[in-house]
Structure formats: C-alpha cells, structure tokens
PDB file of C-alpha atoms in Angstrom:
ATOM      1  CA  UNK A 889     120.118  91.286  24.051  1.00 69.00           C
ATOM      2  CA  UNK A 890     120.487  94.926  25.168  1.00 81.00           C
ATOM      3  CA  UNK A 891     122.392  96.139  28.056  1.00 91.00           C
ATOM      4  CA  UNK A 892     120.785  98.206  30.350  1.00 83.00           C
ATOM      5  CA  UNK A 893     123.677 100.830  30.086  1.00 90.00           C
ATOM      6  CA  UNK A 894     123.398 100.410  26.018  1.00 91.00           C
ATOM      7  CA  UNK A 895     127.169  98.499  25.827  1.00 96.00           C
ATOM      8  CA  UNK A 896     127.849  96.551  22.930  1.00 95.00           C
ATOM      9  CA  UNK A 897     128.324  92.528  24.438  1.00 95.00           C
ATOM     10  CA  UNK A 898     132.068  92.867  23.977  1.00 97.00           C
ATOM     11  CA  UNK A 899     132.408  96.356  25.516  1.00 97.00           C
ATOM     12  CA  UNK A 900     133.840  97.217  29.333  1.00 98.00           C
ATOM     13  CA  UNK A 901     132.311  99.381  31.287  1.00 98.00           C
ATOM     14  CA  UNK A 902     133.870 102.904  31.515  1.00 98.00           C
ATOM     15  CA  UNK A 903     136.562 102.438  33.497  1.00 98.00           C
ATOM     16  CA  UNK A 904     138.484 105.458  35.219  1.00 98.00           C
ATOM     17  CA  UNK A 905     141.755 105.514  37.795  1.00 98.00           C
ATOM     18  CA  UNK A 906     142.487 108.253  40.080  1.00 97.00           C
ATOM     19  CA  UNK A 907     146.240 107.519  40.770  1.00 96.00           C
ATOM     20  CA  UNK A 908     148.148 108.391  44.101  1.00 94.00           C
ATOM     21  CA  UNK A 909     144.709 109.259  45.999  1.00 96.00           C
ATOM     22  CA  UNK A 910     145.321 108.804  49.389  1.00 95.00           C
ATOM     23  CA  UNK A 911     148.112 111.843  50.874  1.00 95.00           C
ATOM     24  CA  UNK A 912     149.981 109.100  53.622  1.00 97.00           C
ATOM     25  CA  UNK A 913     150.003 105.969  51.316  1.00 97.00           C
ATOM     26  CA  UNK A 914     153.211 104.299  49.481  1.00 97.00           C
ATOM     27  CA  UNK A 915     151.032 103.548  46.379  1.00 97.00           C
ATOM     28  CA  UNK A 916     147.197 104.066  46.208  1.00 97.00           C
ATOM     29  CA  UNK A 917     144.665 103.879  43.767  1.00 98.00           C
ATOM     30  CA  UNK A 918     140.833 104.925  42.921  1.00 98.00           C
ATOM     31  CA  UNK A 919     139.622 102.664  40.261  1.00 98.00           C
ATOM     32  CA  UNK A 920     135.842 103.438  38.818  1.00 98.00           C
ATOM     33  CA  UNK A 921     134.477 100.674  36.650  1.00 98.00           C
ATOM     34  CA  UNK A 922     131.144 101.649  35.949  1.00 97.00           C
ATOM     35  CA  UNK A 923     128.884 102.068  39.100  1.00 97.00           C
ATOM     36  CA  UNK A 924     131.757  99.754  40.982  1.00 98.00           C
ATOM     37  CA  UNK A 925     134.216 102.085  43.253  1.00 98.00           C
ATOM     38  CA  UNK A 926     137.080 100.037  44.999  1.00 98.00           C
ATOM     39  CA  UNK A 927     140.156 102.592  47.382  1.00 98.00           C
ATOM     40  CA  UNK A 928     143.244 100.396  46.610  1.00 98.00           C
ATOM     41  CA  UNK A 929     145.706 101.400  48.821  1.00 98.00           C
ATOM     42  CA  UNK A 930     149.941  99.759  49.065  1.00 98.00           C
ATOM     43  CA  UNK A 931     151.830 100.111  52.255  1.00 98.00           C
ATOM     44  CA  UNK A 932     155.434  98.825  52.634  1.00 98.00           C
ATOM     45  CA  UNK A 933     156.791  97.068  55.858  1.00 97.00           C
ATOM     46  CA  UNK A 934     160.279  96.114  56.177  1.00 96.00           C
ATOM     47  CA  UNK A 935     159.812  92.820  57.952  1.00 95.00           C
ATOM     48  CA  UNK A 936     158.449  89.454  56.624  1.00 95.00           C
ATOM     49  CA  UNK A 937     156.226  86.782  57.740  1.00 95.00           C
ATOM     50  CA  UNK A 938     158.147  84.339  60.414  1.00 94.00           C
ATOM     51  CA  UNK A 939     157.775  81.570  58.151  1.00 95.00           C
ATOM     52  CA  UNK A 940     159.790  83.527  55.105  1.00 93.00           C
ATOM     53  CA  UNK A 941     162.300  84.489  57.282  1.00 91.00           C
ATOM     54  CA  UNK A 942     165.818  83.311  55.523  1.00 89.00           C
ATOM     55  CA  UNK A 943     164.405  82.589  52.195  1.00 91.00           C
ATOM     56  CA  UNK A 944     165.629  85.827  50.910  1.00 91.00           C
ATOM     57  CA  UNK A 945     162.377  87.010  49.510  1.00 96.00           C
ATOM     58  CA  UNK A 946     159.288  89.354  49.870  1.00 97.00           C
ATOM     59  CA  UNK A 947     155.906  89.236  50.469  1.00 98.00           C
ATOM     60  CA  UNK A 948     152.461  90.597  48.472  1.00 98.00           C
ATOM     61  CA  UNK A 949     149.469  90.348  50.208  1.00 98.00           C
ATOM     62  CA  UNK A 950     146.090  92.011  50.211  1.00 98.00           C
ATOM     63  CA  UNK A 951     142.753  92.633  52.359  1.00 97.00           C
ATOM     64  CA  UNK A 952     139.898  93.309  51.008  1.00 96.00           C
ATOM     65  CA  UNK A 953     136.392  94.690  52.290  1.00 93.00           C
ATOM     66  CA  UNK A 954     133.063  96.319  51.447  1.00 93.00           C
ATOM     67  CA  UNK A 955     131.706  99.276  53.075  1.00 93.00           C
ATOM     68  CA  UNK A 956     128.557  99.222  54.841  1.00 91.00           C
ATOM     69  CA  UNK A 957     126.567 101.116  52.432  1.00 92.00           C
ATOM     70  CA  UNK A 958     128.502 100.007  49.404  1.00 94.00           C
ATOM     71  CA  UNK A 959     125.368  97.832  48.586  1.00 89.00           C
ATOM     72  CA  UNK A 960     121.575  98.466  48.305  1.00 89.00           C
ATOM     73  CA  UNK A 961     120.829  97.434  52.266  1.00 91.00           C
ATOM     74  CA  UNK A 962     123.545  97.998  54.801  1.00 92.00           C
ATOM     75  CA  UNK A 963     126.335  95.116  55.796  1.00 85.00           C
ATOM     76  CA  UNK A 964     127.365  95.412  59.418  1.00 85.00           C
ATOM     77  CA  UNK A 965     130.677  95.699  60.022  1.00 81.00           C
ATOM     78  CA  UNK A 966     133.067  92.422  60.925  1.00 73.00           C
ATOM     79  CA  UNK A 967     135.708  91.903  62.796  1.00 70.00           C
ATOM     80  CA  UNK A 968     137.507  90.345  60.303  1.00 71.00           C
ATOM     81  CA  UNK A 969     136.547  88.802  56.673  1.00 72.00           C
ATOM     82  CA  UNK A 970     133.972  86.269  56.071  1.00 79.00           C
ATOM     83  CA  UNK A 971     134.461  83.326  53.989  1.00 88.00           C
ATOM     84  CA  UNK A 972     134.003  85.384  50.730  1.00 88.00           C
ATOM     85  CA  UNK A 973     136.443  88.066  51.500  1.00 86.00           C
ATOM     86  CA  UNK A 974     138.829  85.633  52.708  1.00 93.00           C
ATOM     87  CA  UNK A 975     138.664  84.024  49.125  1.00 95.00           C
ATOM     88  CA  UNK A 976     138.937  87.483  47.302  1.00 96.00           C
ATOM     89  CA  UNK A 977     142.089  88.810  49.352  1.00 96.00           C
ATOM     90  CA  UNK A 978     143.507  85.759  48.683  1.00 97.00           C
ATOM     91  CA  UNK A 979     142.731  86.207  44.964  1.00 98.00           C
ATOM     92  CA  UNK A 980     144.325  89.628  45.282  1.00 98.00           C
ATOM     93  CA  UNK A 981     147.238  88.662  46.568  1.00 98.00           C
ATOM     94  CA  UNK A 982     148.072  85.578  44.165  1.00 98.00           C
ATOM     95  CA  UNK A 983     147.250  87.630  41.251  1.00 98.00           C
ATOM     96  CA  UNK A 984     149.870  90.418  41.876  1.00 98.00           C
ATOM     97  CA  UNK A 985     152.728  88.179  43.515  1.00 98.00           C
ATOM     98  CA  UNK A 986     152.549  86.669  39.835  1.00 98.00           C
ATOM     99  CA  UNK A 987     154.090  89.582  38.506  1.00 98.00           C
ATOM    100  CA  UNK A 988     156.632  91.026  41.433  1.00 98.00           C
ATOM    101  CA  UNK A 989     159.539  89.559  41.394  1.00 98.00           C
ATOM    102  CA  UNK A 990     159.738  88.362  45.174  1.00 98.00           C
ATOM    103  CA  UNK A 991     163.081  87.852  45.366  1.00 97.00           C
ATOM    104  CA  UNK A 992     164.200  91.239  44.232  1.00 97.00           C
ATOM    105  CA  UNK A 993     161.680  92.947  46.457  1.00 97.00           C
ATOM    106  CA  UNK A 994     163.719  91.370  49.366  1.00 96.00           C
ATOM    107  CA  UNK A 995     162.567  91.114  52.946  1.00 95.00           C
ATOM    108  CA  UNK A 996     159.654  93.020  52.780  1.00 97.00           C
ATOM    109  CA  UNK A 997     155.893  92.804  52.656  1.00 98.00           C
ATOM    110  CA  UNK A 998     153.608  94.994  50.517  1.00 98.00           C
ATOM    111  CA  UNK A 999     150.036  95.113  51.333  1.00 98.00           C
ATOM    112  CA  UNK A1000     147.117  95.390  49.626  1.00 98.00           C
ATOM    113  CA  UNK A1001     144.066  96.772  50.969  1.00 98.00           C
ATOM    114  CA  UNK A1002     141.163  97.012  48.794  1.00 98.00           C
ATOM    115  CA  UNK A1003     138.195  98.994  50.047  1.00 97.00           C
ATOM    116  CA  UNK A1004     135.176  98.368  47.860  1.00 97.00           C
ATOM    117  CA  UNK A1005     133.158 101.947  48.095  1.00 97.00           C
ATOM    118  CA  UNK A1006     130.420 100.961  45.765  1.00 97.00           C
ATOM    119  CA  UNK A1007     129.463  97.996  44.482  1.00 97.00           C
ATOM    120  CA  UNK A1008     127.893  97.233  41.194  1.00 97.00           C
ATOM    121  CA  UNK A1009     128.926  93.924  40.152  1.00 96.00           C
ATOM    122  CA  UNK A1010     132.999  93.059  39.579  1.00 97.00           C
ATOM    123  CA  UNK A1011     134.152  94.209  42.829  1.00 98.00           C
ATOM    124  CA  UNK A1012     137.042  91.764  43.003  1.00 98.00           C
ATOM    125  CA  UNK A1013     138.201  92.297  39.597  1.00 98.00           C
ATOM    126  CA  UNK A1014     138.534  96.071  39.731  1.00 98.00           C
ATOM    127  CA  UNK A1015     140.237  94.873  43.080  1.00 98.00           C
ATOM    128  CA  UNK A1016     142.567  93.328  41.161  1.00 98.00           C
ATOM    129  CA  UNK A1017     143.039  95.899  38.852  1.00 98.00           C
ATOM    130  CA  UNK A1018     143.541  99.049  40.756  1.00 98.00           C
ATOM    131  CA  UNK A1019     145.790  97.064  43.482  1.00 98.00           C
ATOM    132  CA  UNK A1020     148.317  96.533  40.025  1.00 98.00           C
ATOM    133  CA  UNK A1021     148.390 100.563  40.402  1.00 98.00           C
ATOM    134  CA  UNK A1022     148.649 101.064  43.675  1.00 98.00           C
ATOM    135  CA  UNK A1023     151.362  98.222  43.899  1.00 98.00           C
ATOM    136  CA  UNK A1024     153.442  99.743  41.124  1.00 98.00           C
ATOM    137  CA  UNK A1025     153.953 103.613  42.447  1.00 97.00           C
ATOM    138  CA  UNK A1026     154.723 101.850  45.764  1.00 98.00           C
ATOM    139  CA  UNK A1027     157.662  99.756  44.274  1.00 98.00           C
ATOM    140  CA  UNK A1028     158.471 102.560  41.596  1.00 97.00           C
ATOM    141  CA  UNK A1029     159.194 104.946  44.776  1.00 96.00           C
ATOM    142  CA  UNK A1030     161.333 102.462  46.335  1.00 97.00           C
ATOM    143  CA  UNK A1031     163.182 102.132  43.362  1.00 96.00           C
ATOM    144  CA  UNK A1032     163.538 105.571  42.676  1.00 95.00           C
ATOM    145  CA  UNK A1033     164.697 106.518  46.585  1.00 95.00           C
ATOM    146  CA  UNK A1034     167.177 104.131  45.826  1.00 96.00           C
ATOM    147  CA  UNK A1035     166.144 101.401  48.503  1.00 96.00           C
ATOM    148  CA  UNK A1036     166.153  98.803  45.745  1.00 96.00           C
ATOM    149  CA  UNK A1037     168.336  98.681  42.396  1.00 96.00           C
ATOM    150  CA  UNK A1038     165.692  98.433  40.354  1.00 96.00           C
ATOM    151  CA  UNK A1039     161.407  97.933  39.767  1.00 97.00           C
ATOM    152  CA  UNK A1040     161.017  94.426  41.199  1.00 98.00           C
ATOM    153  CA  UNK A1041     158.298  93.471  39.067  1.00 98.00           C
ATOM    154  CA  UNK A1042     157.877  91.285  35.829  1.00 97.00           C
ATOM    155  CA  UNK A1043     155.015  92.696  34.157  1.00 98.00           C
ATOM    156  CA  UNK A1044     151.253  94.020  34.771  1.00 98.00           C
ATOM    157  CA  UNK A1045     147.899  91.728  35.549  1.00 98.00           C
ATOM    158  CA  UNK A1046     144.443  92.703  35.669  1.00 98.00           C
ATOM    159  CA  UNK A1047     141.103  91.194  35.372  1.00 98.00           C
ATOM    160  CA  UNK A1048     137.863  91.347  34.420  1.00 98.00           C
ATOM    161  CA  UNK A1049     134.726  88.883  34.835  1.00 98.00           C
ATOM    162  CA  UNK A1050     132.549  87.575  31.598  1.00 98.00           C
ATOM    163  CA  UNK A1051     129.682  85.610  31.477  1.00 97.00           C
ATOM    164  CA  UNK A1052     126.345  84.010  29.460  1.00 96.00           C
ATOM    165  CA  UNK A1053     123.374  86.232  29.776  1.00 95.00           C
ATOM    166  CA  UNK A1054     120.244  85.064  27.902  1.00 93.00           C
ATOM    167  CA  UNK A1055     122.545  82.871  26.064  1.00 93.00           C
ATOM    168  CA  UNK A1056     124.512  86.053  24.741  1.00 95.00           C
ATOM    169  CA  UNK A1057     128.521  86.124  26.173  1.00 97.00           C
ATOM    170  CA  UNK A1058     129.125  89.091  27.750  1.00 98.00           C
ATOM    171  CA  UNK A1059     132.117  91.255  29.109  1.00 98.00           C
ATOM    172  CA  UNK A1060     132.425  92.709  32.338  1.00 98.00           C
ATOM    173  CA  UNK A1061     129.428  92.024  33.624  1.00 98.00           C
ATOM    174  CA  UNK A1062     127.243  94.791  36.246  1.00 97.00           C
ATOM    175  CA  UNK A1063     125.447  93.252  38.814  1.00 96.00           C
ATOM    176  CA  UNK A1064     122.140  92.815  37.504  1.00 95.00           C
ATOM    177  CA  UNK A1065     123.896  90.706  35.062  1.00 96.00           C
ATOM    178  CA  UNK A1066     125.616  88.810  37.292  1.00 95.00           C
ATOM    179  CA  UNK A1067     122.356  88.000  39.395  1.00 94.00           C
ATOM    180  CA  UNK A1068     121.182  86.840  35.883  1.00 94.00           C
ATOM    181  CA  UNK A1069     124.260  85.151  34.554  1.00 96.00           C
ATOM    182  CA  UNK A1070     124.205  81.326  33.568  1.00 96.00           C
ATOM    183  CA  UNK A1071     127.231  81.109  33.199  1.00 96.00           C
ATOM    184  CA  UNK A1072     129.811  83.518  35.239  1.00 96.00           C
ATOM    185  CA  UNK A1073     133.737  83.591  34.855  1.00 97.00           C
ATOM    186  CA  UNK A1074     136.523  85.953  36.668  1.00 98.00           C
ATOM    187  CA  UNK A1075     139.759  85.588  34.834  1.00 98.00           C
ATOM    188  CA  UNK A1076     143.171  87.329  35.803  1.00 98.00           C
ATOM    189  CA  UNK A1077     145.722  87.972  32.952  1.00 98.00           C
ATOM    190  CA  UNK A1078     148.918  89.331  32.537  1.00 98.00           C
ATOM    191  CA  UNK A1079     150.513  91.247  29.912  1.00 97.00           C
ATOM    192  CA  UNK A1080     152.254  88.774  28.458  1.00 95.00           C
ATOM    193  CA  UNK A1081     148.470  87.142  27.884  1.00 91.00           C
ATOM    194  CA  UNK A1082     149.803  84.389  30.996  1.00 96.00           C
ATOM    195  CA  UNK A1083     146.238  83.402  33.051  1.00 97.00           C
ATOM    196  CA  UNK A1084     147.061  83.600  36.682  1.00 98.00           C
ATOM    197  CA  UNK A1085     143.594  82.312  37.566  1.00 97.00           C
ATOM    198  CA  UNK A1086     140.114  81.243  36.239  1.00 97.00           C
ATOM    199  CA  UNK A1087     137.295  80.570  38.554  1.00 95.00           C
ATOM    200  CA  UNK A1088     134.384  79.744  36.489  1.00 94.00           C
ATOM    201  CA  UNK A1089     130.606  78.723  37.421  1.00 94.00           C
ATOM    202  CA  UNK A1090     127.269  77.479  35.976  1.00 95.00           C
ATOM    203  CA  UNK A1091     124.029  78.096  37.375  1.00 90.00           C
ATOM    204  CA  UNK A1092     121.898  75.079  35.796  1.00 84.00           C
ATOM    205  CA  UNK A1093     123.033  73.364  32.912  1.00 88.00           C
ATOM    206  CA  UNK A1094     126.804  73.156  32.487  1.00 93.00           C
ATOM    207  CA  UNK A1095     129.266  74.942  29.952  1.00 93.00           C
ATOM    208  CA  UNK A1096     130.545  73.335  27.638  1.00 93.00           C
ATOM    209  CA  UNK A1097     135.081  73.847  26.437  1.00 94.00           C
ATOM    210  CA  UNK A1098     134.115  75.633  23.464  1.00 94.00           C
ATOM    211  CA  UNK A1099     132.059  78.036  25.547  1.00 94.00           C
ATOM    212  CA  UNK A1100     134.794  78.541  27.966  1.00 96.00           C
ATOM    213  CA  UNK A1101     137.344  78.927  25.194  1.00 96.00           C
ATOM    214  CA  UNK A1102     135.206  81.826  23.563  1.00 97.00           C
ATOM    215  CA  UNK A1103     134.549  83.571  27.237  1.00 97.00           C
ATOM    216  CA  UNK A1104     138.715  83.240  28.036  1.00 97.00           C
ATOM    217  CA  UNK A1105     139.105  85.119  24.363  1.00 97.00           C
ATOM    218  CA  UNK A1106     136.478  87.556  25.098  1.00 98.00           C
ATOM    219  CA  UNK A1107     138.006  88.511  28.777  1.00 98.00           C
ATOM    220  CA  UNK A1108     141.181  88.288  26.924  1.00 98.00           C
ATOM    221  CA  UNK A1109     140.047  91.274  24.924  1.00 97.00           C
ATOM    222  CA  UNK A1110     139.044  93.193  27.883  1.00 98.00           C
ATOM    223  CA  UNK A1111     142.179  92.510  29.494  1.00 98.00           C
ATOM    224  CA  UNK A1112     143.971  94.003  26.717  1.00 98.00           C
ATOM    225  CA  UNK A1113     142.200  97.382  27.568  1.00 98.00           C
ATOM    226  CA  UNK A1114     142.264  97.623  31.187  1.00 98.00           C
ATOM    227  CA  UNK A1115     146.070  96.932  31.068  1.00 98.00           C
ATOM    228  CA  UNK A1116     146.411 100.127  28.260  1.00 98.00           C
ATOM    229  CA  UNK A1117     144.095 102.183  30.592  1.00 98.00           C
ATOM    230  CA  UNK A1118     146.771 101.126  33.711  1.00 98.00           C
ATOM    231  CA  UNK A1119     150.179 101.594  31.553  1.00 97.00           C
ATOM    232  CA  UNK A1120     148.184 105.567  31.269  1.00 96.00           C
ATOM    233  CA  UNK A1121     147.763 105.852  34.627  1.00 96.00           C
ATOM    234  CA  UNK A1122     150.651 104.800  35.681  1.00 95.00           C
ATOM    235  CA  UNK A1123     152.331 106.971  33.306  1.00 93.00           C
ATOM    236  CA  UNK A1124     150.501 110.189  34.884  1.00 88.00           C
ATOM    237  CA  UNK A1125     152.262 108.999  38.298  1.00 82.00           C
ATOM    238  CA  UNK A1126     155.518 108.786  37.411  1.00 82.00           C
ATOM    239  CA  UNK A1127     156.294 111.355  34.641  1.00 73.00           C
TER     240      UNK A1127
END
C-alpha cells in the first residue's frame, strides 16, 4: 500500500528533538515525530514515596496528558487522568526505571511529565522517547554538580508502535493508520535490544506468533534509529 506521507512500510516518521527546552526544568525535552508533538519535561525532588522510605533507592515516575486542542475537536480539561492516561504514565514510568539504576539515584524521585501538544498517532511512544532525554540531562547535571558519583543509569529505551494495515506491516504508525490498523503493537526497547514491554492488539481476526515475531523485528529496527537520533541529542546537551 502507499502511505499517505509517501514512507516506505519500514520507514519512521521524521523524527526531531529540541533538547533542554524549557529555561526552569532539570531535564526537558521537545520530541517531533511526524505531526505528533509531546513537552517532556524531568524535575528532581529529594524525598521519596513513604512506602520506599529505608530501602535505599529512588524513584522514576511520569504524568502524562493531552492538551485540549492537541486533537481534531477539543478535550476538556480533567482534574486528574482518565483510565487511558493512567495506563500511559504508568507505561512511562516502567519503561525508564528499566534503565536508571534506582539504587544509585538514591532517595530521590524524578518525574516525568509528558505533555502531548499535538497528536497524530504514537503519542505514548514519543512519550517514551523524549522522557529518555529529558531524564538523562536531569541525571547528567546531578552527576556533573557532583550530587551523585556518577550517571545512575544502565542504558537508553525508546519505543515506537507497528502494526498490519491492509495486510501490509507497518512502522510507526500516524493516526489514520492506527484508526485503520488490524493489528496494532507498542513495543519499548532498550539498547541492549532488552523489551521492557509489548502491548499488542487485534481488531477482528487474531495474529498469529509469526506475525508478532516479524512486527517485534520490524519495531526492533525502528528502535535502533530513534535510540541513534537520542545518543545525538543528547550529545548536543552535554558537549
């Protein structure tokens, strides 16, 4: 089939970080992928949660919400997140405690707040993505102040969704295609090629393993590029 944007089925979007954007922020991120705009911003408190206290550890955690005009009609405002930004935050947050090392962070909480500007399908995967930023010049300055010995992370993680589209497998997927999709997958990845998390749905008829195994090596593939496009970002932060 033919994309609308004219991408090749195995091609990302063009995909664009805008390092250290917000002036008052400990780490903080613009990522553009495609049409999709998500503000990923890292603030450091030097407390815990009550129920860490004594385990000699940090915390990563995220929030995550859309605008009201980051869609095509307008989303009131909520108090707090529904069920489906409840799962996403959550998502955040697993994904990029996989790859700080907690203990070294010690009793202190990052968090995460992901602002989604504009959406246009893969929201919580650029969310993902751009938080990894954001999360790394916030640990890389306390690091570099001296407040910790050294960069208490173990590697890098983004993610990226795929999917079956007129019974073609497609990466990153906008959201017409995602409205469209058959089949629809959002995998997180680290460097070291480790999946943090798959969540993975068919609309109809289900997906077979062999379909699934050729999706996980196409996001794997995508992966592979967002994490080069974050190593160069990162790069233009520190120096």
């Amino acid at each position: 089939m033919e994309r609308l944007d004219g991408r090749a089925g195995n091609q990302l979007r063009p995909v664009r970080f805008t390092p250290g954007y917000q002036l008052h922020a400990e780490g903080s991120a613009l990522i553009e992928v495609g049409r999709t705009v998500v503000l990923c911003t890292a603030t450091v408190e030097e407390r815990i949660p009550n129920w860490l206290r004594g385990a000699g550890k940090g915390w990563v955690t995220a929030e995550y919400g859309m605008l009201p005009r980051s869609t095509s009609t307008r989303t009131p405002r909520a108090e707090g997140p529904g069920g489906r930004g409840q799962e996403i935050q959550r998502l955040i947050g697993r994904s990029l405690r996989a790859v700080t090392d907690l203990p070294a962070l010690r009793e202190r909480t990052v968090i995460l707040d992901c602002d989604v500007i504009q959406a246009d399908g893969g929201t919580r995967t650029a969310a993902v993505t751009g938080a990894y930023v954001a999360l790394y010049q916030a640990l890389h300055g306390l690091a570099k102040r001296g407040v910790l010995p050294r960069l208490p992370l173990k590697g890098a993680v983004a993610a990226v969704s795929v999917g079956v589209v007129d019974g073609e497998a497609l990466l990153d997927l906008d959201y017409p295609e995602d409205s469209r999709a058959s089949v629809d997958f959002n995998v997180v990845m680290t460097d070291r090629l480790g999946i943090v998390e798959v969540q993975g749905t068919a609309e109809g008829s289900p997906f077979s393993r062999q379909e699934m195994d050729s999706l996980l090596t196409l996001a794997e593939t995508g992966i592979g590029q967002l994490l080069a496009t974050q190593r160069s970002a990162i790069q233009a932060i520190i120096g």
